[in-house]
Amino acid sequence: MKHVDVAVVPAAGLGTRMRPATRAIPKALLPVVDRPAVQHVAEEAVRAGVSEVVFVVDLGVGSLIRQHFTNGEPLEGLEDLEIRIAVQEEPHGLGHAVLTAREVIGDRPFFCLLADNIVRPGADVLPALVAASDGGSVVSLREVGPHMLDRYGVAVPGDRRGAELEVIGAVEKPGIEHAPSNLGLVGRYLFTSDILDALAGLEPGHGGEIQLTDAIDSVARQGKCRGVVGEHDLLDIGIPLGLLEAAVVLGLARPEFRDDFITFLRSLEGLR
Ligand code: UTP
């Protein structure tokens, strides 16, 4: 695949694990250092060559997200980014959220970036997904520990060469008992419109939700899915400890206050 110019960012989840922060403010607008999660994600998409981002949000949140990107002076680096909003009226699951963007996406290939996962500085994965595509979908994978196998979708691996492999199936949150591998799906995807066709035909799966993993399983079984195993995990701001870690990691990457921040961290009692 040569170029992907549009990204879907599902951001309509309930964010219950971040209550009470998310009672009035959507998770995707929680700040990490000095900008909301959605801006970190949009910046990552733009670094990969995207010129249009479709945020999937629940009723009422679209205008807040649009305001963030359009109020006042254009955001540095995002001046030419087109912001689109798709409304998921009920939170029927991540797969349902992606399907909500179908009208805007049409039959274009697209990236999908989960709004509550932020990449570590210097660890972008989207270019590797494009490089690995033979015209079909590519998912970002990471080797996860046994206790994480009930928190991720998990890939059924086919032939592997280095970091790239054929994906021949996928299972949502299988747990250690049923996991087909230790390769978790980590919130970054390159999809062709096959995934939208698969999603449109799905019945609710795990947890009664329309599961993106089930659609990945469907295209994988047709031999149309590859995977790239990355070394770094994403920062999960959907849980309190993850939000704290994200603030520290992204804060340490800011040269203008890195030294002062390190001095502060070193001054904390009990850290040595
Ligand atoms: P999560 O399951 O992590 O998000 O979904 P959640 O539902 O907000 O979290 P909790 O469990 O209540 O704390 C992963 C991504 O999919 C989006 C979320 O916004 C998040 O970016 N999502 C999930 C939707 O857009 N719609 C849905 O119906 C479900």
JSON list of N, CA and C and ligand atoms in Angstrom, two decimals, residues 9-19 22 27-28 56-58 88 90-98 113-117 173 209-210 236 238-239, ligand 1:
[
{"chain": "A", "resi": 9, "resn": "VAL", "atom": "N", "xyz": [-10.80, 7.60, 14.51]},
{"chain": "A", "resi": 9, "resn": "VAL", "atom": "CA", "xyz": [-10.43, 7.58, 15.92]},
{"chain": "A", "resi": 9, "resn": "VAL", "atom": "C", "xyz": [-11.68, 7.33, 16.77]},
{"chain": "A", "resi": 10, "resn": "PRO", "atom": "N", "xyz": [-11.91, 6.08, 17.17]},
{"chain": "A", "resi": 10, "resn": "PRO", "atom": "CA", "xyz": [-13.07, 5.80, 18.01]},
{"chain": "A", "resi": 10, "resn": "PRO", "atom": "C", "xyz": [-12.88, 6.43, 19.39]},
{"chain": "A", "resi": 11, "resn": "ALA", "atom": "N", "xyz": [-13.84, 7.25, 19.81]},
{"chain": "A", "resi": 11, "resn": "ALA", "atom": "CA", "xyz": [-13.71, 7.96, 21.08]},
{"chain": "A", "resi": 11, "resn": "ALA", "atom": "C", "xyz": [-15.06, 8.07, 21.78]},
{"chain": "A", "resi": 12, "resn": "ALA", "atom": "N", "xyz": [-15.92, 7.07, 21.55]},
{"chain": "A", "resi": 12, "resn": "ALA", "atom": "CA", "xyz": [-17.28, 7.16, 22.09]},
{"chain": "A", "resi": 12, "resn": "ALA", "atom": "C", "xyz": [-17.53, 6.19, 23.24]},
{"chain": "A", "resi": 13, "resn": "GLY", "atom": "N", "xyz": [-16.47, 5.60, 23.78]},
{"chain": "A", "resi": 13, "resn": "GLY", "atom": "CA", "xyz": [-16.63, 4.67, 24.91]},
{"chain": "A", "resi": 13, "resn": "GLY", "atom": "C", "xyz": [-17.08, 5.43, 26.16]},
{"chain": "A", "resi": 14, "resn": "LEU", "atom": "N", "xyz": [-17.55, 4.70, 27.13]},
{"chain": "A", "resi": 14, "resn": "LEU", "atom": "CA", "xyz": [-18.11, 5.33, 28.34]},
{"chain": "A", "resi": 14, "resn": "LEU", "atom": "C", "xyz": [-17.02, 5.81, 29.29]},
{"chain": "A", "resi": 15, "resn": "GLY", "atom": "N", "xyz": [-15.85, 5.23, 29.21]},
{"chain": "A", "resi": 15, "resn": "GLY", "atom": "CA", "xyz": [-14.75, 5.66, 30.08]},
{"chain": "A", "resi": 15, "resn": "GLY", "atom": "C", "xyz": [-15.03, 5.38, 31.55]},
{"chain": "A", "resi": 16, "resn": "THR", "atom": "N", "xyz": [-15.71, 4.28, 31.83]},
{"chain": "A", "resi": 16, "resn": "THR", "atom": "CA", "xyz": [-16.09, 4.01, 33.23]},
{"chain": "A", "resi": 16, "resn": "THR", "atom": "C", "xyz": [-14.88, 3.77, 34.14]},
{"chain": "A", "resi": 17, "resn": "ARG", "atom": "N", "xyz": [-13.78, 3.28, 33.56]},
{"chain": "A", "resi": 17, "resn": "ARG", "atom": "CA", "xyz": [-12.61, 3.03, 34.40]},
{"chain": "A", "resi": 17, "resn": "ARG", "atom": "C", "xyz": [-11.90, 4.31, 34.79]},
{"chain": "A", "resi": 18, "resn": "MET", "atom": "N", "xyz": [-12.29, 5.42, 34.20]},
{"chain": "A", "resi": 18, "resn": "MET", "atom": "CA", "xyz": [-11.70, 6.71, 34.57]},
{"chain": "A", "resi": 18, "resn": "MET", "atom": "C", "xyz": [-12.68, 7.62, 35.30]},
{"chain": "A", "resi": 19, "resn": "ARG", "atom": "N", "xyz": [-13.75, 7.02, 35.86]},
{"chain": "A", "resi": 19, "resn": "ARG", "atom": "CA", "xyz": [-14.64, 7.81, 36.70]},
{"chain": "A", "resi": 19, "resn": "ARG", "atom": "C", "xyz": [-13.91, 8.16, 37.98]},
{"chain": "A", "resi": 22, "resn": "THR", "atom": "N", "xyz": [-14.40, 11.24, 34.13]},
{"chain": "A", "resi": 22, "resn": "THR", "atom": "CA", "xyz": [-15.16, 11.22, 32.87]},
{"chain": "A", "resi": 22, "resn": "THR", "atom": "C", "xyz": [-16.66, 11.42, 33.07]},
{"chain": "A", "resi": 27, "resn": "LYS", "atom": "N", "xyz": [-13.32, 10.91, 28.00]},
{"chain": "A", "resi": 27, "resn": "LYS", "atom": "CA", "xyz": [-11.95, 10.40, 28.18]},
{"chain": "A", "resi": 27, "resn": "LYS", "atom": "C", "xyz": [-11.00, 10.98, 27.14]},
{"chain": "A", "resi": 28, "resn": "ALA", "atom": "N", "xyz": [-11.48, 11.09, 25.91]},
{"chain": "A", "resi": 28, "resn": "ALA", "atom": "CA", "xyz": [-10.62, 11.53, 24.82]},
{"chain": "A", "resi": 28, "resn": "ALA", "atom": "C", "xyz": [-10.18, 12.98, 24.96]},
{"chain": "A", "resi": 56, "resn": "VAL", "atom": "N", "xyz": [-15.03, 9.35, 16.10]},
{"chain": "A", "resi": 56, "resn": "VAL", "atom": "CA", "xyz": [-16.32, 8.74, 16.39]},
{"chain": "A", "resi": 56, "resn": "VAL", "atom": "C", "xyz": [-16.63, 9.05, 17.85]},
{"chain": "A", "resi": 57, "resn": "VAL", "atom": "N", "xyz": [-17.71, 9.81, 18.06]},
{"chain": "A", "resi": 57, "resn": "VAL", "atom": "CA", "xyz": [-18.00, 10.29, 19.42]},
{"chain": "A", "resi": 57, "resn": "VAL", "atom": "C", "xyz": [-19.47, 10.09, 19.73]},
{"chain": "A", "resi": 58, "resn": "ASP", "atom": "N", "xyz": [-19.82, 10.23, 21.02]},
{"chain": "A", "resi": 58, "resn": "ASP", "atom": "CA", "xyz": [-21.23, 10.13, 21.35]},
{"chain": "A", "resi": 58, "resn": "ASP", "atom": "C", "xyz": [-21.87, 11.52, 21.22]},
{"chain": "A", "resi": 88, "resn": "GLN", "atom": "N", "xyz": [-21.75, 8.07, 17.19]},
{"chain": "A", "resi": 88, "resn": "GLN", "atom": "CA", "xyz": [-22.22, 6.73, 17.58]},
{"chain": "A", "resi": 88, "resn": "GLN", "atom": "C", "xyz": [-23.26, 6.95, 18.69]},
{"chain": "A", "resi": 90, "resn": "GLU", "atom": "N", "xyz": [-25.28, 5.04, 20.42]},
{"chain": "A", "resi": 90, "resn": "GLU", "atom": "CA", "xyz": [-25.25, 4.15, 21.59]},
{"chain": "A", "resi": 90, "resn": "GLU", "atom": "C", "xyz": [-23.90, 3.43, 21.58]},
{"chain": "A", "resi": 91, "resn": "PRO", "atom": "N", "xyz": [-23.30, 3.23, 22.76]},
{"chain": "A", "resi": 91, "resn": "PRO", "atom": "CA", "xyz": [-21.99, 2.56, 22.79]},
{"chain": "A", "resi": 91, "resn": "PRO", "atom": "C", "xyz": [-22.11, 1.04, 22.63]},
{"chain": "A", "resi": 92, "resn": "HIS", "atom": "N", "xyz": [-22.31, 0.62, 21.38]},
{"chain": "A", "resi": 92, "resn": "HIS", "atom": "CA", "xyz": [-22.47, -0.81, 21.11]},
{"chain": "A", "resi": 92, "resn": "HIS", "atom": "C", "xyz": [-21.16, -1.53, 20.87]},
{"chain": "A", "resi": 93, "resn": "GLY", "atom": "N", "xyz": [-20.04, -0.87, 21.19]},
{"chain": "A", "resi": 93, "resn": "GLY", "atom": "CA", "xyz": [-18.75, -1.54, 21.09]},
{"chain": "A", "resi": 93, "resn": "GLY", "atom": "C", "xyz": [-17.83, -0.89, 20.07]},
{"chain": "A", "resi": 94, "resn": "LEU", "atom": "N", "xyz": [-16.55, -1.27, 20.17]},
{"chain": "A", "resi": 94, "resn": "LEU", "atom": "CA", "xyz": [-15.53, -0.68, 19.30]},
{"chain": "A", "resi": 94, "resn": "LEU", "atom": "C", "xyz": [-15.81, -0.96, 17.83]},
{"chain": "A", "resi": 95, "resn": "GLY", "atom": "N", "xyz": [-16.24, -2.18, 17.51]},
{"chain": "A", "resi": 95, "resn": "GLY", "atom": "CA", "xyz": [-16.52, -2.51, 16.11]},
{"chain": "A", "resi": 95, "resn": "GLY", "atom": "C", "xyz": [-17.65, -1.65, 15.58]},
{"chain": "A", "resi": 96, "resn": "HIS", "atom": "N", "xyz": [-18.67, -1.48, 16.38]},
{"chain": "A", "resi": 96, "resn": "HIS", "atom": "CA", "xyz": [-19.79, -0.63, 15.99]},
{"chain": "A", "resi": 96, "resn": "HIS", "atom": "C", "xyz": [-19.33, 0.81, 15.78]},
{"chain": "A", "resi": 97, "resn": "ALA", "atom": "N", "xyz": [-18.41, 1.28, 16.63]},
{"chain": "A", "resi": 97, "resn": "ALA", "atom": "CA", "xyz": [-17.88, 2.65, 16.48]},
{"chain": "A", "resi": 97, "resn": "ALA", "atom": "C", "xyz": [-17.18, 2.81, 15.13]},
{"chain": "A", "resi": 98, "resn": "VAL", "atom": "N", "xyz": [-16.37, 1.82, 14.77]},
{"chain": "A", "resi": 98, "resn": "VAL", "atom": "CA", "xyz": [-15.64, 1.91, 13.49]},
{"chain": "A", "resi": 98, "resn": "VAL", "atom": "C", "xyz": [-16.64, 1.90, 12.33]},
{"chain": "A", "resi": 113, "resn": "LEU", "atom": "N", "xyz": [-7.07, 4.45, 15.05]},
{"chain": "A", "resi": 113, "resn": "LEU", "atom": "CA", "xyz": [-6.25, 4.72, 16.23]},
{"chain": "A", "resi": 113, "resn": "LEU", "atom": "C", "xyz": [-7.18, 4.88, 17.43]},
{"chain": "A", "resi": 114, "resn": "LEU", "atom": "N", "xyz": [-7.03, 4.06, 18.44]},
{"chain": "A", "resi": 114, "resn": "LEU", "atom": "CA", "xyz": [-7.88, 4.21, 19.62]},
{"chain": "A", "resi": 114, "resn": "LEU", "atom": "C", "xyz": [-7.50, 5.49, 20.36]},
{"chain": "A", "resi": 115, "resn": "ALA", "atom": "N", "xyz": [-8.55, 6.27, 20.70]},
{"chain": "A", "resi": 115, "resn": "ALA", "atom": "CA", "xyz": [-8.32, 7.59, 21.28]},
{"chain": "A", "resi": 115, "resn": "ALA", "atom": "C", "xyz": [-7.68, 7.53, 22.66]},
{"chain": "A", "resi": 116, "resn": "ASP", "atom": "N", "xyz": [-7.84, 6.40, 23.35]},
{"chain": "A", "resi": 116, "resn": "ASP", "atom": "CA", "xyz": [-7.29, 6.34, 24.72]},
{"chain": "A", "resi": 116, "resn": "ASP", "atom": "C", "xyz": [-5.94, 5.64, 24.78]},
{"chain": "A", "resi": 117, "resn": "ASN", "atom": "N", "xyz": [-5.33, 5.43, 23.63]},
{"chain": "A", "resi": 117, "resn": "ASN", "atom": "CA", "xyz": [-3.98, 4.85, 23.57]},
{"chain": "A", "resi": 117, "resn": "ASN", "atom": "C", "xyz": [-3.05, 5.86, 22.90]},
{"chain": "A", "resi": 173, "resn": "LYS", "atom": "N", "xyz": [-10.35, -11.10, 23.94]},
{"chain": "A", "resi": 173, "resn": "LYS", "atom": "CA", "xyz": [-10.13, -11.38, 25.36]},
{"chain": "A", "resi": 173, "resn": "LYS", "atom": "C", "xyz": [-10.25, -12.88, 25.71]},
{"chain": "A", "resi": 209, "resn": "GLU", "atom": "N", "xyz": [-21.24, -6.80, 22.69]},
{"chain": "A", "resi": 209, "resn": "GLU", "atom": "CA", "xyz": [-20.88, -5.67, 21.84]},
{"chain": "A", "resi": 209, "resn": "GLU", "atom": "C", "xyz": [-20.46, -6.14, 20.45]},
{"chain": "A", "resi": 210, "resn": "ILE", "atom": "N", "xyz": [-20.55, -5.25, 19.47]},
{"chain": "A", "resi": 210, "resn": "ILE", "atom": "CA", "xyz": [-20.02, -5.54, 18.13]},
{"chain": "A", "resi": 210, "resn": "ILE", "atom": "C", "xyz": [-18.51, -5.38, 18.23]},
{"chain": "A", "resi": 236, "resn": "ASP", "atom": "N", "xyz": [-1.82, 3.65, 27.96]},
{"chain": "A", "resi": 236, "resn": "ASP", "atom": "CA", "xyz": [-3.27, 3.48, 28.04]},
{"chain": "A", "resi": 236, "resn": "ASP", "atom": "C", "xyz": [-3.84, 4.49, 29.03]},
{"chain": "A", "resi": 238, "resn": "GLY", "atom": "N", "xyz": [-6.81, 5.12, 29.59]},
{"chain": "A", "resi": 238, "resn": "GLY", "atom": "CA", "xyz": [-8.15, 4.72, 30.00]},
{"chain": "A", "resi": 238, "resn": "GLY", "atom": "C", "xyz": [-8.23, 4.20, 31.42]},
{"chain": "A", "resi": 239, "resn": "ILE", "atom": "N", "xyz": [-7.06, 4.11, 32.08]},
{"chain": "A", "resi": 239, "resn": "ILE", "atom": "CA", "xyz": [-7.03, 3.71, 33.50]},
{"chain": "A", "resi": 239, "resn": "ILE", "atom": "C", "xyz": [-6.14, 4.70, 34.25]},
{"chain": "B", "resi": 1, "resn": "UTP", "atom": "P1", "xyz": [-12.56, 0.76, 25.82]},
{"chain": "B", "resi": 1, "resn": "UTP", "atom": "O1", "xyz": [-13.34, -0.45, 26.16]},
{"chain": "B", "resi": 1, "resn": "UTP", "atom": "O2", "xyz": [-11.16, 0.89, 26.32]},
{"chain": "B", "resi": 1, "resn": "UTP", "atom": "O3", "xyz": [-13.27, 2.11, 26.25]},
{"chain": "B", "resi": 1, "resn": "UTP", "atom": "O4", "xyz": [-12.64, 0.98, 24.27]},
{"chain": "B", "resi": 1, "resn": "UTP", "atom": "P2", "xyz": [-14.44, 2.43, 27.20]},
{"chain": "B", "resi": 1, "resn": "UTP", "atom": "O5", "xyz": [-15.65, 1.64, 26.91]},
{"chain": "B", "resi": 1, "resn": "UTP", "atom": "O6", "xyz": [-14.56, 3.91, 27.13]},
{"chain": "B", "resi": 1, "resn": "UTP", "atom": "O7", "xyz": [-13.79, 2.06, 28.62]},
{"chain": "B", "resi": 1, "resn": "UTP", "atom": "P3", "xyz": [-14.38, 1.59, 30.00]},
{"chain": "B", "resi": 1, "resn": "UTP", "atom": "O8", "xyz": [-14.24, 0.10, 30.00]},
{"chain": "B", "resi": 1, "resn": "UTP", "atom": "O9", "xyz": [-15.83, 2.08, 30.11]},
{"chain": "B", "resi": 1, "resn": "UTP", "atom": "O10", "xyz": [-13.49, 2.27, 31.00]},
{"chain": "B", "resi": 1, "resn": "UTP", "atom": "C1", "xyz": [-11.52, 1.20, 23.43]},
{"chain": "B", "resi": 1, "resn": "UTP", "atom": "C2", "xyz": [-11.76, 2.37, 22.50]},
{"chain": "B", "resi": 1, "resn": "UTP", "atom": "O11", "xyz": [-12.99, 2.19, 21.77]},
{"chain": "B", "resi": 1, "resn": "UTP", "atom": "C3", "xyz": [-13.83, 3.31, 21.94]},
{"chain": "B", "resi": 1, "resn": "UTP", "atom": "C4", "xyz": [-13.38, 3.97, 23.25]},
{"chain": "B", "resi": 1, "resn": "UTP", "atom": "O12", "xyz": [-13.69, 5.35, 23.24]},
{"chain": "B", "resi": 1, "resn": "UTP", "atom": "C5", "xyz": [-11.89, 3.71, 23.24]},
{"chain": "B", "resi": 1, "resn": "UTP", "atom": "O13", "xyz": [-11.20, 4.68, 22.46]},
{"chain": "B", "resi": 1, "resn": "UTP", "atom": "N1", "xyz": [-15.24, 2.83, 21.96]},
{"chain": "B", "resi": 1, "resn": "UTP", "atom": "C6", "xyz": [-15.57, 1.76, 22.74]},
{"chain": "B", "resi": 1, "resn": "UTP", "atom": "C7", "xyz": [-16.19, 3.49, 21.20]},
{"chain": "B", "resi": 1, "resn": "UTP", "atom": "O14", "xyz": [-15.88, 4.47, 20.48]},
{"chain": "B", "resi": 1, "resn": "UTP", "atom": "N2", "xyz": [-17.46, 3.03, 21.22]},
{"chain": "B", "resi": 1, "resn": "UTP", "atom": "C8", "xyz": [-17.85, 1.97, 21.97]},
{"chain": "B", "resi": 1, "resn": "UTP", "atom": "O15", "xyz": [-19.05, 1.61, 21.95]},
{"chain": "B", "resi": 1, "resn": "UTP", "atom": "C9", "xyz": [-16.88, 1.31, 22.75]}
]
